PDB file of C-alpha atoms in Angstrom:
ATOM      1  CA  MET T   1      51.580  17.163 -25.480  1.00 37.00           C
ATOM      2  CA  GLY T   2      48.722  16.471 -22.658  1.00 52.00           C
ATOM      3  CA  LYS T   3      45.643  14.641 -23.482  1.00 71.00           C
ATOM      4  CA  ILE T   4      43.195  16.216 -26.235  1.00 66.00           C
ATOM      5  CA  SER T   5      40.343  17.769 -24.467  1.00 69.00           C
ATOM      6  CA  ALA T   6      36.984  16.062 -24.968  1.00 65.00           C
ATOM      7  CA  ALA T   7      35.311  19.434 -26.593  1.00 64.00           C
ATOM      8  CA  GLU T   8      38.875  20.460 -28.656  1.00 66.00           C
ATOM      9  CA  LEU T   9      37.902  16.829 -30.069  1.00 62.00           C
ATOM     10  CA  ILE T  10      34.116  17.080 -30.344  1.00 60.00           C
ATOM     11  CA  THR T  11      35.506  21.165 -31.941  1.00 59.00           C
ATOM     12  CA  ALA T  12      37.439  19.279 -34.216  1.00 58.00           C
ATOM     13  CA  TYR T  13      35.093  16.034 -35.719  1.00 55.00           C
ATOM     14  CA  LYS T  14      31.994  20.071 -36.080  1.00 56.00           C
ATOM     15  CA  PRO T  15      30.833  18.764 -39.029  1.00 56.00           C
ATOM     16  CA  CYS T  16      29.836  15.566 -37.597  1.00 56.00           C
ATOM     17  CA  SER T  17      25.698  14.369 -36.730  1.00 65.00           C
ATOM     18  CA  ASP T  18      25.938  11.397 -34.472  1.00 82.00           C
ATOM     19  CA  ILE T  19      28.516  11.357 -32.308  1.00 89.00           C
ATOM     20  CA  ALA T  20      28.828   7.489 -29.864  1.00 94.00           C
ATOM     21  CA  ILE T  21      30.640   7.451 -26.782  1.00 95.00           C
ATOM     22  CA  GLY T  22      31.356   3.507 -26.031  1.00 97.00           C
ATOM     23  CA  ILE T  23      32.889   3.033 -22.015  1.00 98.00           C
ATOM     24  CA  ASP T  24      34.064  -0.333 -20.841  1.00 96.00           C
ATOM     25  CA  PRO T  25      33.324  -0.172 -17.067  1.00 96.00           C
ATOM     26  CA  ASP T  26      36.272  -0.892 -15.328  1.00 94.00           C
ATOM     27  CA  LEU T  27      37.505   0.182 -11.509  1.00 90.00           C
ATOM     28  CA  VAL T  28      40.695   0.911 -12.286  1.00 93.00           C
ATOM     29  CA  ALA T  29      40.909   2.534 -15.811  1.00 94.00           C
ATOM     30  CA  SER T  30      38.036   2.439 -17.826  1.00 96.00           C
ATOM     31  CA  GLY T  31      38.188   2.531 -21.751  1.00 97.00           C
ATOM     32  CA  VAL T  32      36.285   4.624 -23.504  1.00 97.00           C
ATOM     33  CA  ALA T  33      36.055   5.098 -26.899  1.00 96.00           C
ATOM     34  CA  ILE T  34      34.153   8.048 -29.213  1.00 93.00           C
ATOM     35  CA  VAL T  35      32.585   7.037 -33.032  1.00 92.00           C
ATOM     36  CA  ALA T  36      31.851   9.737 -35.211  1.00 88.00           C
ATOM     37  CA  ASN T  37      29.394   9.643 -38.143  1.00 86.00           C
ATOM     38  CA  GLY T  38      30.995   5.292 -38.447  1.00 88.00           C
ATOM     39  CA  SER T  39      34.264   6.251 -38.033  1.00 90.00           C
ATOM     40  CA  LEU T  40      36.680   5.159 -35.165  1.00 93.00           C
ATOM     41  CA  MET T  41      38.011   9.486 -33.690  1.00 90.00           C
ATOM     42  CA  HIS T  42      39.064   8.320 -30.029  1.00 91.00           C
ATOM     43  CA  LEU T  43      40.350   5.842 -27.542  1.00 95.00           C
ATOM     44  CA  ARG T  44      41.823   6.246 -24.032  1.00 94.00           C
ATOM     45  CA  ASN T  45      41.100   5.210 -20.793  1.00 96.00           C
ATOM     46  CA  GLU T  46      40.459   7.229 -18.013  1.00 96.00           C
ATOM     47  CA  PRO T  47      40.209   6.793 -14.470  1.00 96.00           C
ATOM     48  CA  ILE T  48      35.692   6.931 -13.279  1.00 96.00           C
ATOM     49  CA  ASN T  49      35.907  10.487 -12.386  1.00 95.00           C
ATOM     50  CA  ASP T  50      38.486  11.742 -15.216  1.00 95.00           C
ATOM     51  CA  LEU T  51      35.935   9.601 -17.645  1.00 96.00           C
ATOM     52  CA  VAL T  52      32.840  11.474 -16.139  1.00 97.00           C
ATOM     53  CA  GLU T  53      34.431  14.232 -17.138  1.00 94.00           C
ATOM     54  CA  PHE T  54      35.110  13.737 -20.091  1.00 93.00           C
ATOM     55  CA  ILE T  55      32.031  12.377 -21.032  1.00 94.00           C
ATOM     56  CA  HIS T  56      30.280  15.455 -19.951  1.00 94.00           C
ATOM     57  CA  SER T  57      33.054  17.775 -21.472  1.00 90.00           C
ATOM     58  CA  ALA T  58      32.178  16.082 -24.951  1.00 88.00           C
ATOM     59  CA  VAL T  59      28.144  16.116 -24.485  1.00 90.00           C
ATOM     60  CA  VAL T  60      28.036  19.472 -23.525  1.00 88.00           C
ATOM     61  CA  ALA T  61      30.908  19.854 -26.611  1.00 84.00           C
ATOM     62  CA  CYS T  62      27.760  18.419 -28.752  1.00 83.00           C
ATOM     63  CA  SER T  63      25.239  19.890 -27.886  1.00 83.00           C
ATOM     64  CA  ILE T  64      26.942  23.377 -28.186  1.00 81.00           C
ATOM     65  CA  ALA T  65      28.124  22.101 -31.736  1.00 78.00           C
ATOM     66  CA  GLY T  66      24.537  20.822 -32.169  1.00 80.00           C
ATOM     67  CA  ASN T  67      25.837  16.662 -32.569  1.00 81.00           C
ATOM     68  CA  ALA T  68      23.503  14.173 -31.828  1.00 83.00           C
ATOM     69  CA  VAL T  69      25.590  12.244 -29.134  1.00 89.00           C
ATOM     70  CA  ALA T  70      24.743   8.479 -27.562  1.00 93.00           C
ATOM     71  CA  VAL T  71      27.021   7.480 -24.601  1.00 96.00           C
ATOM     72  CA  LEU T  72      27.161   3.481 -24.686  1.00 96.00           C
ATOM     73  CA  MET T  73      27.904   1.526 -21.740  1.00 97.00           C
ATOM     74  CA  GLU T  74      28.857  -2.535 -21.657  1.00 94.00           C
ATOM     75  CA  ASP T  75      26.784  -4.051 -18.276  1.00 92.00           C
ATOM     76  CA  PRO T  76      27.871  -6.300 -16.739  1.00 89.00           C
ATOM     77  CA  GLU T  77      25.131  -7.049 -15.308  1.00 85.00           C
ATOM     78  CA  VAL T  78      24.048  -9.636 -18.635  1.00 81.00           C
ATOM     79  CA  ASN T  79      26.685 -11.980 -17.453  1.00 68.00           C
ATOM     80  CA  LYS T  80      25.726 -14.971 -15.744  1.00 63.00           C
ATOM     81  CA  PRO T  81      27.296 -15.506 -12.043  1.00 61.00           C
ATOM     82  CA  VAL T  82      30.740 -16.918 -12.018  1.00 55.00           C
ATOM     83  CA  PHE T  83      30.277 -20.797 -10.224  1.00 55.00           C
ATOM     84  CA  TYR T  84      32.350 -22.286 -12.052  1.00 56.00           C
ATOM     85  CA  HIS T  85      33.771 -21.140 -15.073  1.00 56.00           C
ATOM     86  CA  GLY T  86      36.151 -24.061 -16.111  1.00 63.00           C
ATOM     87  CA  THR T  87      38.536 -23.980 -12.972  1.00 62.00           C
ATOM     88  CA  ASN T  88      38.641 -26.390 -10.021  1.00 70.00           C
ATOM     89  CA  ASN T  89      40.843 -23.882  -8.912  1.00 76.00           C
ATOM     90  CA  ARG T  90      38.969 -21.921  -5.498  1.00 75.00           C
ATOM     91  CA  ARG T  91      41.302 -19.561  -5.342  1.00 80.00           C
ATOM     92  CA  LYS T  92      41.221 -18.479  -9.434  1.00 77.00           C
ATOM     93  CA  ARG T  93      37.723 -18.450  -9.026  1.00 72.00           C
ATOM     94  CA  GLU T  94      37.273 -16.764  -6.301  1.00 75.00           C
ATOM     95  CA  ARG T  95      39.608 -13.930  -8.219  1.00 75.00           C
ATOM     96  CA  ILE T  96      37.681 -13.720 -11.394  1.00 70.00           C
ATOM     97  CA  ALA T  97      34.619 -13.176  -8.793  1.00 72.00           C
ATOM     98  CA  GLN T  98      35.997 -10.066  -7.344  1.00 75.00           C
ATOM     99  CA  ASN T  99      37.169  -9.082 -10.776  1.00 76.00           C
ATOM    100  CA  VAL T 100      33.758  -9.440 -12.350  1.00 79.00           C
ATOM    101  CA  GLY T 101      32.058  -8.117  -8.857  1.00 78.00           C
ATOM    102  CA  ASN T 102      34.623  -4.399  -8.953  1.00 84.00           C
ATOM    103  CA  VAL T 103      33.916  -4.657 -13.150  1.00 88.00           C
ATOM    104  CA  LYS T 104      29.758  -4.769 -12.038  1.00 91.00           C
ATOM    105  CA  ALA T 105      30.796  -1.542  -9.442  1.00 91.00           C
ATOM    106  CA  ALA T 106      32.458   0.202 -11.953  1.00 94.00           C
ATOM    107  CA  ALA T 107      29.838   0.101 -13.673  1.00 95.00           C
ATOM    108  CA  ARG T 108      26.665   1.074 -11.383  1.00 95.00           C
ATOM    109  CA  LEU T 109      29.362   4.189 -10.563  1.00 97.00           C
ATOM    110  CA  ILE T 110      29.587   5.041 -13.794  1.00 97.00           C
ATOM    111  CA  ALA T 111      26.841   5.851 -15.042  1.00 97.00           C
ATOM    112  CA  GLU T 112      25.106   7.369 -11.718  1.00 97.00           C
ATOM    113  CA  LEU T 113      27.840   9.762 -11.979  1.00 97.00           C
ATOM    114  CA  LEU T 114      26.570  10.728 -15.871  1.00 98.00           C
ATOM    115  CA  ASN T 115      22.625  10.554 -14.521  1.00 97.00           C
ATOM    116  CA  ALA T 116      23.909  13.277 -12.018  1.00 97.00           C
ATOM    117  CA  LYS T 117      24.953  15.129 -14.919  1.00 96.00           C
ATOM    118  CA  GLY T 118      21.674  14.215 -16.700  1.00 95.00           C
ATOM    119  CA  ILE T 119      23.412  12.191 -19.496  1.00 96.00           C
ATOM    120  CA  GLU T 120      21.964   9.054 -19.972  1.00 96.00           C
ATOM    121  CA  VAL T 121      23.679   6.112 -20.798  1.00 96.00           C
ATOM    122  CA  ILE T 122      22.418   3.399 -22.401  1.00 95.00           C
ATOM    123  CA  LYS T 123      22.967   0.039 -21.427  1.00 95.00           C
ATOM    124  CA  VAL T 124      24.288  -2.800 -24.021  1.00 93.00           C
ATOM    125  CA  ALA T 125      24.732  -6.182 -23.685  1.00 90.00           C
ATOM    126  CA  PRO T 126      28.506  -7.624 -23.809  1.00 86.00           C
ATOM    127  CA  LEU T 127      29.453  -7.969 -27.716  1.00 84.00           C
ATOM    128  CA  LYS T 128      29.241 -11.603 -28.502  1.00 85.00           C
ATOM    129  CA  GLY T 129      31.376 -14.134 -31.101  1.00 87.00           C
ATOM    130  CA  PRO T 130      34.508 -15.026 -33.046  1.00 89.00           C
ATOM    131  CA  VAL T 131      35.113 -11.720 -34.828  1.00 87.00           C
ATOM    132  CA  LYS T 132      34.402  -9.241 -31.608  1.00 86.00           C
ATOM    133  CA  GLN T 133      36.752 -11.617 -29.252  1.00 88.00           C
ATOM    134  CA  GLN T 134      39.059 -11.915 -32.310  1.00 90.00           C
ATOM    135  CA  ALA T 135      39.287  -7.802 -32.058  1.00 90.00           C
ATOM    136  CA  LYS T 136      39.287  -7.282 -28.626  1.00 88.00           C
ATOM    137  CA  LYS T 137      42.698 -10.007 -28.433  1.00 91.00           C
ATOM    138  CA  ASN T 138      44.244  -8.827 -31.059  1.00 92.00           C
ATOM    139  CA  GLY T 139      45.734  -4.995 -32.360  1.00 93.00           C
ATOM    140  CA  ALA T 140      46.163  -5.172 -36.036  1.00 94.00           C
ATOM    141  CA  TYR T 141      42.556  -7.068 -36.806  1.00 95.00           C
ATOM    142  CA  PHE T 142      41.176  -4.596 -34.350  1.00 94.00           C
ATOM    143  CA  ASN T 143      43.225  -1.962 -37.222  1.00 95.00           C
ATOM    144  CA  LYS T 144      42.132  -3.963 -40.205  1.00 94.00           C
ATOM    145  CA  LEU T 145      38.348  -3.785 -38.380  1.00 93.00           C
ATOM    146  CA  THR T 146      37.761  -0.449 -37.928  1.00 94.00           C
ATOM    147  CA  GLY T 147      40.720   1.947 -40.021  1.00 93.00           C
ATOM    148  CA  TRP T 148      41.972   2.448 -36.389  1.00 95.00           C
ATOM    149  CA  VAL T 149      45.887   3.545 -36.860  1.00 93.00           C
ATOM    150  CA  GLY T 150      46.610   4.204 -33.188  1.00 90.00           C
ATOM    151  CA  LYS T 151      47.788   2.634 -29.901  1.00 92.00           C
ATOM    152  CA  SER T 152      45.020   0.823 -28.432  1.00 95.00           C
ATOM    153  CA  ASN T 153      44.348  -1.837 -25.486  1.00 96.00           C
ATOM    154  CA  GLN T 154      41.984  -4.357 -24.656  1.00 94.00           C
ATOM    155  CA  ASP T 155      39.791  -2.276 -22.673  1.00 95.00           C
ATOM    156  CA  THR T 156      40.166   0.265 -25.271  1.00 96.00           C
ATOM    157  CA  ARG T 157      39.230  -1.879 -28.174  1.00 96.00           C
ATOM    158  CA  ASP T 158      35.776  -2.950 -26.780  1.00 95.00           C
ATOM    159  CA  ALA T 159      34.582   0.205 -25.722  1.00 96.00           C
ATOM    160  CA  ALA T 160      35.212   1.707 -29.678  1.00 96.00           C
ATOM    161  CA  LEU T 161      33.871  -1.867 -30.830  1.00 95.00           C
ATOM    162  CA  ILE T 162      30.078  -0.820 -28.119  1.00 95.00           C
ATOM    163  CA  ALA T 163      30.828   2.082 -29.794  1.00 95.00           C
ATOM    164  CA  LEU T 164      30.810   0.899 -33.853  1.00 94.00           C
ATOM    165  CA  TYR T 165      28.171  -1.729 -32.637  1.00 90.00           C
ATOM    166  CA  GLY T 166      26.025  -1.482 -29.973  1.00 86.00           C
ATOM    167  CA  ARG T 167      23.407  -0.331 -31.268  1.00 77.00           C
ATOM    168  CA  ARG T 168      22.558  -2.731 -32.921  1.00 67.00           C
ATOM    169  CA  SER T 169      22.908  -5.262 -30.544  1.00 52.00           C
ATOM    170  CA  GLN T 170      20.019  -3.999 -28.987  1.00 50.00           C
TER     171      GLN T 170
END
């Protein structure tokens, strides 16, 4: 069985009036989550091109169904530069800096591609705190917190937390 399309997903939840799409940007595969009326509906990872098409399709389906939709993306630009990061290992610091640079580039590209399709992206500061950290790293805790029963990984859990709680952090 293939992946469910965004249009099929949104149509299945037609009575929803408030839909949030959360994105945890990454250069290889970004986490994406769909929340309807405060309930987590869907998680997946997508490469940038597929992510943009999935979100565009979801926004169009929401518009047709008369649903309000907000697209929220974690904004890595908020993070401070990586100078020390708790290690004296130069190679490790350089690798961390490269990874952060890749995520920043991915976020800029995703926002630009979605904006080109007429989709506003609300940039959200990365969520912080012990609950967020535990939910990101511990799938069982995430499931208990959100009611999710399917598979997830750190990227999809981060996207879900952005969709669920990102608007509150602004």
